[in-house]
Structure formats: structure tokens, C-alpha cells
């Protein structure tokens, strides 16, 4: 996907299983993906710092990293004093997380499209970082995340920015169908392995309606800046850019009613 107009779908962080095992095989690309995620502009210098900024002081908070991938956000939250549990649909990517986080880290294989292995009100916060856009139907997932959150707890979400996808489709000469929930596939090659990735794009209003229908109140919608050092580390990406923001991901902070 082109990044000439906006920085969007650089290899992202998390996975949730698609309906077909042909797609989103993070086991296949686990090592290459983990290495890419460590240092990429979109992940290391934009999404993770933004999510940590939104999370604020997490000392002593029980946090579910829903779609934890290889564990970089889990690690950062733990370093800040949070009590973190991680789930992901990929056993292979969880093995990479185990190497990073140690044998005592609470990591479990779980598909966010199904029930979660936790009691009601188990967490103060859930962080769903770059994961919901792998799911066609957000309803059951959001209901389950609401269930495991205590009343007043927070759900922090980042997803592909819906405007980015539309803009890139227009630049490619396609006719965007912004107001539909529609499937998009990409081919990722990392560490010499290739995987077909499946995403579900939806308009902004469909996102906000899904959140409120699940019992969440929207407290923040954020289009954050990248961290200052990104400009020096990725000079080619920023050569023709001014300002501190680019279209990439969209962030929400939601409160459980």
C-alpha cells in the first residue's frame, strides 16, 4: 500500500483470527513481524507512545492487553507499574511475547471473537491496540470486553483511521465505499515468510455506534502527533511534510457504563 499521501498500513501490531485460516497467520510471520514492530515508525514512534500517553498513570491498575502480539505494549505497561494480562489468537506470536516478558507473564491464547477466560469485572482497563479492524462484527467482542471491565473501567482502542483507507483507494483510482463495512486484504512478507492479511474497514459512525451500543461512553477521540525523534529517524518519510501529525490510526478512550 502506498504511503505517499498518508502513513497508514505499515505492518501493524496485533492480530485477531479471521474466519478463514488462510488469513492473518501470525504464526507464520511471528519472528519477522516482531522485529519489524520493534522499530517501525507506525508502531514504535507513533501508535505505542500515543497509547501509553492516553493510558496515563497505570500504577497498580489491572490491565488486559487484548491482542497483545509479541508483547511490547505489555512490557511498557508493566514497567509503569500495571498488573498486565495478555491474550492473542496466535500461539506463535505469544511464544515471541514469552521470550520478551519471561515465564511468569500472564499470557493466554484467546480469540477476541469468542468468550474470554476471565470473570466479570476482572480489569480496570482493557487496551485493544490495532486489533478490532481484523473483526467483521464488533458487537460480541465489545460486549465481552465490557463484561470483563469493572464499572467505570476504560477501554482504549486504536484502529486503522477510516479516512486513510478511503483516501488511499481514491489515489489508486478505485471507487471507495466508505459507508459500507467492507473487507480488504493485503500481503505481508516479513522474515522471508508471507501471510495474507484480512481487514474489515468501517465508517466512523459505525465505530461510535458499536461502542455506545455495547455500553461504553466515548470520552476521547484522538488523532495524536508522532514523537519528535521520528523526524530524525525517518527523514525520507518526513521530507515533504510539515507539522507533527499524519493520518494513520484513530484512537478512542471509552468508559464502561
Coordinates of C-alpha atoms in Angstrom, one line a residue:
X1 CA 0.0 0.0 0.0
X2 CA 1.3 3.4 -0.9
X3 CA 2.3 5.9 1.8
X4 CA 2.9 8.9 -0.4
X5 CA -0.2 10.7 0.9
X6 CA -0.5 9.3 4.4
X7 CA 1.3 6.9 6.6
X8 CA -1.2 4.1 7.2
X9 CA -0.8 0.4 6.9
X10 CA 2.8 -0.2 7.8
X11 CA 3.0 -3.6 9.4
X12 CA 0.8 -3.3 12.4
X13 CA 0.9 -4.8 15.8
X14 CA -1.8 -7.3 16.7
X15 CA -3.9 -10.0 15.2
X16 CA -7.3 -11.5 15.7
X17 CA -8.2 -14.6 13.7
X18 CA -10.1 -14.1 10.5
X19 CA -12.9 -16.6 9.7
X20 CA -10.5 -18.5 7.4
X21 CA -7.2 -19.9 8.5
X22 CA -5.8 -18.7 5.1
X23 CA -5.7 -15.2 6.6
X24 CA -3.9 -13.4 9.4
X25 CA -1.4 -16.3 10.0
X26 CA 0.8 -14.5 12.5
X27 CA 2.4 -17.8 13.5
X28 CA 4.0 -17.9 10.0
X29 CA 5.5 -14.4 10.3
X30 CA 5.9 -14.2 14.0
X31 CA 9.7 -13.6 14.1
X32 CA 9.8 -11.2 11.2
X33 CA 6.8 -9.3 12.5
X34 CA 8.2 -9.0 16.0
X35 CA 11.4 -7.5 14.6
X36 CA 9.5 -5.1 12.3
X37 CA 7.2 -4.0 15.1
X38 CA 10.2 -3.1 17.4
X39 CA 11.4 -0.2 15.3
X40 CA 8.8 0.8 12.7
X41 CA 7.6 4.4 12.5
X42 CA 3.9 3.4 12.8
X43 CA 4.3 1.2 15.8
X44 CA 7.3 2.3 17.9
X45 CA 7.2 6.0 17.2
X46 CA 3.5 6.7 16.8
X47 CA 1.0 4.1 18.0
X48 CA 2.6 2.8 21.2
X49 CA 3.7 6.2 22.5
X50 CA 0.2 7.5 21.8
X51 CA -1.5 4.6 23.6
X52 CA 0.8 5.0 26.6
X53 CA 0.0 8.7 26.7
X54 CA -3.7 8.0 26.7
X55 CA -3.4 5.4 29.4
X56 CA -1.7 7.8 31.7
X57 CA -0.7 6.7 35.2
X58 CA -1.3 2.9 35.3
X59 CA 0.4 2.1 38.6
X60 CA -1.4 -0.8 40.2
X61 CA -4.1 -1.0 37.6
X62 CA -5.2 -4.4 36.3
X63 CA -4.9 -4.2 32.5
X64 CA -5.9 -6.7 29.8
X65 CA -3.8 -6.3 26.6
X66 CA -6.3 -7.7 24.2
X67 CA -4.4 -8.8 21.1
X68 CA -1.0 -8.4 22.8
X69 CA 1.1 -9.7 19.9
X70 CA 4.7 -10.1 20.8
X71 CA 4.3 -8.0 24.0
X72 CA 5.9 -4.6 23.5
X73 CA 2.9 -2.7 25.0
X74 CA 2.5 -5.3 27.7
X75 CA 6.2 -4.7 28.6
X76 CA 5.8 -0.9 28.7
X77 CA 2.7 -1.1 30.8
X78 CA 4.3 -3.5 33.2
X79 CA 7.4 -1.2 33.5
X80 CA 5.0 1.6 34.5
X81 CA 3.6 -0.4 37.4
X82 CA 0.5 -2.0 35.8
X83 CA -0.6 -5.6 36.5
X84 CA -0.9 -6.9 33.0
X85 CA -2.6 -9.9 31.3
X86 CA -2.1 -10.6 27.6
X87 CA -4.2 -12.6 25.2
X88 CA -3.7 -13.2 21.5
X89 CA -5.1 -15.6 18.9
X90 CA -1.7 -16.6 17.7
X91 CA 0.3 -19.2 19.7
X92 CA 3.4 -18.4 17.7
X93 CA 3.3 -14.7 18.4
X94 CA 2.7 -15.5 22.1
X95 CA 5.9 -17.5 22.1
X96 CA 7.7 -14.4 21.0
X97 CA 6.0 -12.5 23.8
X98 CA 7.1 -15.2 26.3
X99 CA 10.7 -14.7 25.3
X100 CA 10.4 -11.0 25.8
X101 CA 8.3 -11.0 29.0
X102 CA 9.5 -14.1 30.9
X103 CA 8.0 -17.3 32.1
X104 CA 5.9 -15.6 34.8
X105 CA 4.0 -13.3 32.4
X106 CA 0.2 -13.9 32.3
X107 CA -0.2 -14.8 28.6
X108 CA -3.1 -16.8 27.2
X109 CA -4.3 -17.9 23.7
X110 CA -7.7 -16.5 23.2
X111 CA -9.7 -15.4 20.2
X112 CA -11.4 -12.0 20.7
X113 CA -14.3 -13.1 18.5
X114 CA -15.3 -15.5 21.3
X115 CA -15.7 -15.7 25.1
X116 CA -12.7 -14.6 27.2
X117 CA -11.4 -16.8 30.1
X118 CA -11.9 -14.1 32.8
X119 CA -14.6 -13.4 35.3
X120 CA -16.8 -10.3 35.3
X121 CA -15.2 -7.0 36.4
X122 CA -11.7 -8.5 36.3
X123 CA -9.9 -5.5 34.9
X124 CA -9.6 -1.7 35.4
X125 CA -8.6 -1.2 31.8
X126 CA -8.6 -3.1 28.5
X127 CA -6.3 -2.0 25.7
X128 CA -7.2 -3.2 22.2
X129 CA -4.3 -1.9 20.2
X130 CA -4.6 -2.3 16.4
X131 CA -6.9 -5.3 16.7
X132 CA -10.6 -4.5 16.2
X133 CA -10.1 -3.9 12.5
X134 CA -9.4 -7.6 12.0
X135 CA -13.0 -8.3 13.1
X136 CA -16.1 -8.2 10.9
X137 CA -18.6 -7.9 13.8
X138 CA -17.6 -5.8 16.8
X139 CA -20.7 -6.5 18.8
X140 CA -19.9 -9.7 20.6
X141 CA -16.2 -8.6 21.2
X142 CA -17.2 -5.3 22.7
X143 CA -19.8 -6.9 24.9
X144 CA -17.2 -9.4 26.2
X145 CA -14.7 -6.6 26.8
X146 CA -17.4 -4.6 28.6
X147 CA -18.1 -7.7 30.8
X148 CA -14.6 -8.2 32.0
X149 CA -14.2 -4.5 32.8
X150 CA -15.3 -3.1 36.2
X151 CA -17.9 -0.4 36.1
X152 CA -16.1 2.9 35.3
X153 CA -13.2 1.0 33.7
X154 CA -11.7 2.1 30.5
X155 CA -11.4 0.6 27.0
X156 CA -8.5 2.1 25.0
X157 CA -8.8 1.4 21.3
X158 CA -6.6 2.1 18.2
X159 CA -7.7 1.1 14.7
X160 CA -6.8 2.0 11.1
X161 CA -8.1 5.5 10.5
X162 CA -11.2 5.1 8.3
X163 CA -10.3 8.3 6.3
X164 CA -6.9 6.9 5.4
X165 CA -8.3 3.8 3.6
X166 CA -10.7 5.9 1.6
X167 CA -8.0 8.4 0.6
X168 CA -5.6 5.6 -0.5
X169 CA -8.4 3.9 -2.5
X170 CA -9.1 7.2 -4.3
X171 CA -5.4 7.7 -5.0
X172 CA -5.3 4.2 -6.5
X173 CA -8.2 5.1 -8.8
X174 CA -10.7 2.9 -7.0
X175 CA -14.2 4.0 -6.1
X176 CA -14.3 4.0 -2.3
X177 CA -17.3 2.6 -0.5
X178 CA -16.8 4.5 2.8
X179 CA -20.2 3.9 4.3
X180 CA -20.1 0.1 4.0
X181 CA -18.4 -2.3 6.3
X182 CA -16.1 -4.0 3.8
X183 CA -13.2 -6.5 3.6
X184 CA -9.7 -5.6 2.5
X185 CA -6.8 -8.0 2.1
X186 CA -3.0 -7.3 2.0
X187 CA 0.0 -9.5 1.5
X188 CA 2.7 -9.0 4.2
X189 CA 6.2 -10.5 3.8
X190 CA 8.4 -10.5 6.9
X191 CA 11.4 -12.5 7.8
X192 CA 11.2 -14.3 4.4
X193 CA 7.6 -15.5 5.2
X194 CA 4.4 -14.3 3.5
X195 CA 1.0 -14.1 5.0
X196 CA -2.4 -12.9 3.7
X197 CA -3.9 -10.3 6.0
X198 CA -7.6 -9.6 6.1
X199 CA -9.1 -6.4 7.5
X200 CA -12.6 -5.0 8.0
X201 CA -13.0 -1.3 7.2
X202 CA -16.0 0.6 8.5
X203 CA -17.0 4.2 8.7
X204 CA -16.5 6.4 11.8
X205 CA -20.2 6.4 12.7
X206 CA -20.3 2.6 12.7
X207 CA -17.4 2.5 15.2
X208 CA -19.0 5.0 17.6
X209 CA -22.4 3.3 17.3
X210 CA -20.9 0.0 18.2
X211 CA -19.1 1.4 21.2
X212 CA -22.3 3.1 22.6
X213 CA -24.4 0.0 21.8
X214 CA -22.1 -2.1 24.0
X215 CA -22.5 0.3 27.0
X216 CA -19.4 2.5 26.6
X217 CA -19.3 6.3 26.8
X218 CA -16.8 7.9 24.4
X219 CA -14.5 10.2 26.4
X220 CA -11.7 10.8 23.9
X221 CA -11.3 10.6 20.1
X222 CA -7.6 11.2 19.3
X223 CA -5.5 11.8 16.2
X224 CA -2.2 12.2 18.0
X225 CA 1.2 13.5 16.9
X226 CA 4.2 11.3 16.3
X227 CA 7.0 11.5 18.8
X228 CA 9.6 14.3 18.0
X229 CA 12.6 11.9 17.3
X230 CA 10.7 10.2 14.5
X231 CA 11.6 13.1 12.1
X232 CA 15.3 12.5 12.6
X233 CA 15.0 8.7 12.5
X234 CA 12.8 8.6 9.3
X235 CA 13.9 11.6 7.2
X236 CA 12.6 10.2 3.9
X237 CA 9.1 9.8 5.4
X238 CA 9.0 13.4 6.5
X239 CA 10.9 15.1 3.8
X240 CA 7.9 16.8 2.3
X241 CA 5.9 17.1 5.5
X242 CA 5.3 19.9 7.9
X243 CA 3.6 19.7 11.3
X244 CA 3.6 16.9 13.8
X245 CA 0.7 14.7 12.6
X246 CA -0.2 12.4 9.8
X247 CA -3.2 10.2 9.0
X248 CA -2.5 6.7 10.2
X249 CA -4.5 5.4 13.2
X250 CA -7.5 6.6 15.1
X251 CA -7.6 6.3 18.9
X252 CA -10.6 6.1 21.4
X253 CA -10.8 6.2 25.1
X254 CA -14.1 4.7 26.3
X255 CA -15.6 4.4 29.7
X256 CA -17.7 1.4 30.8
X257 CA -21.1 2.4 32.0

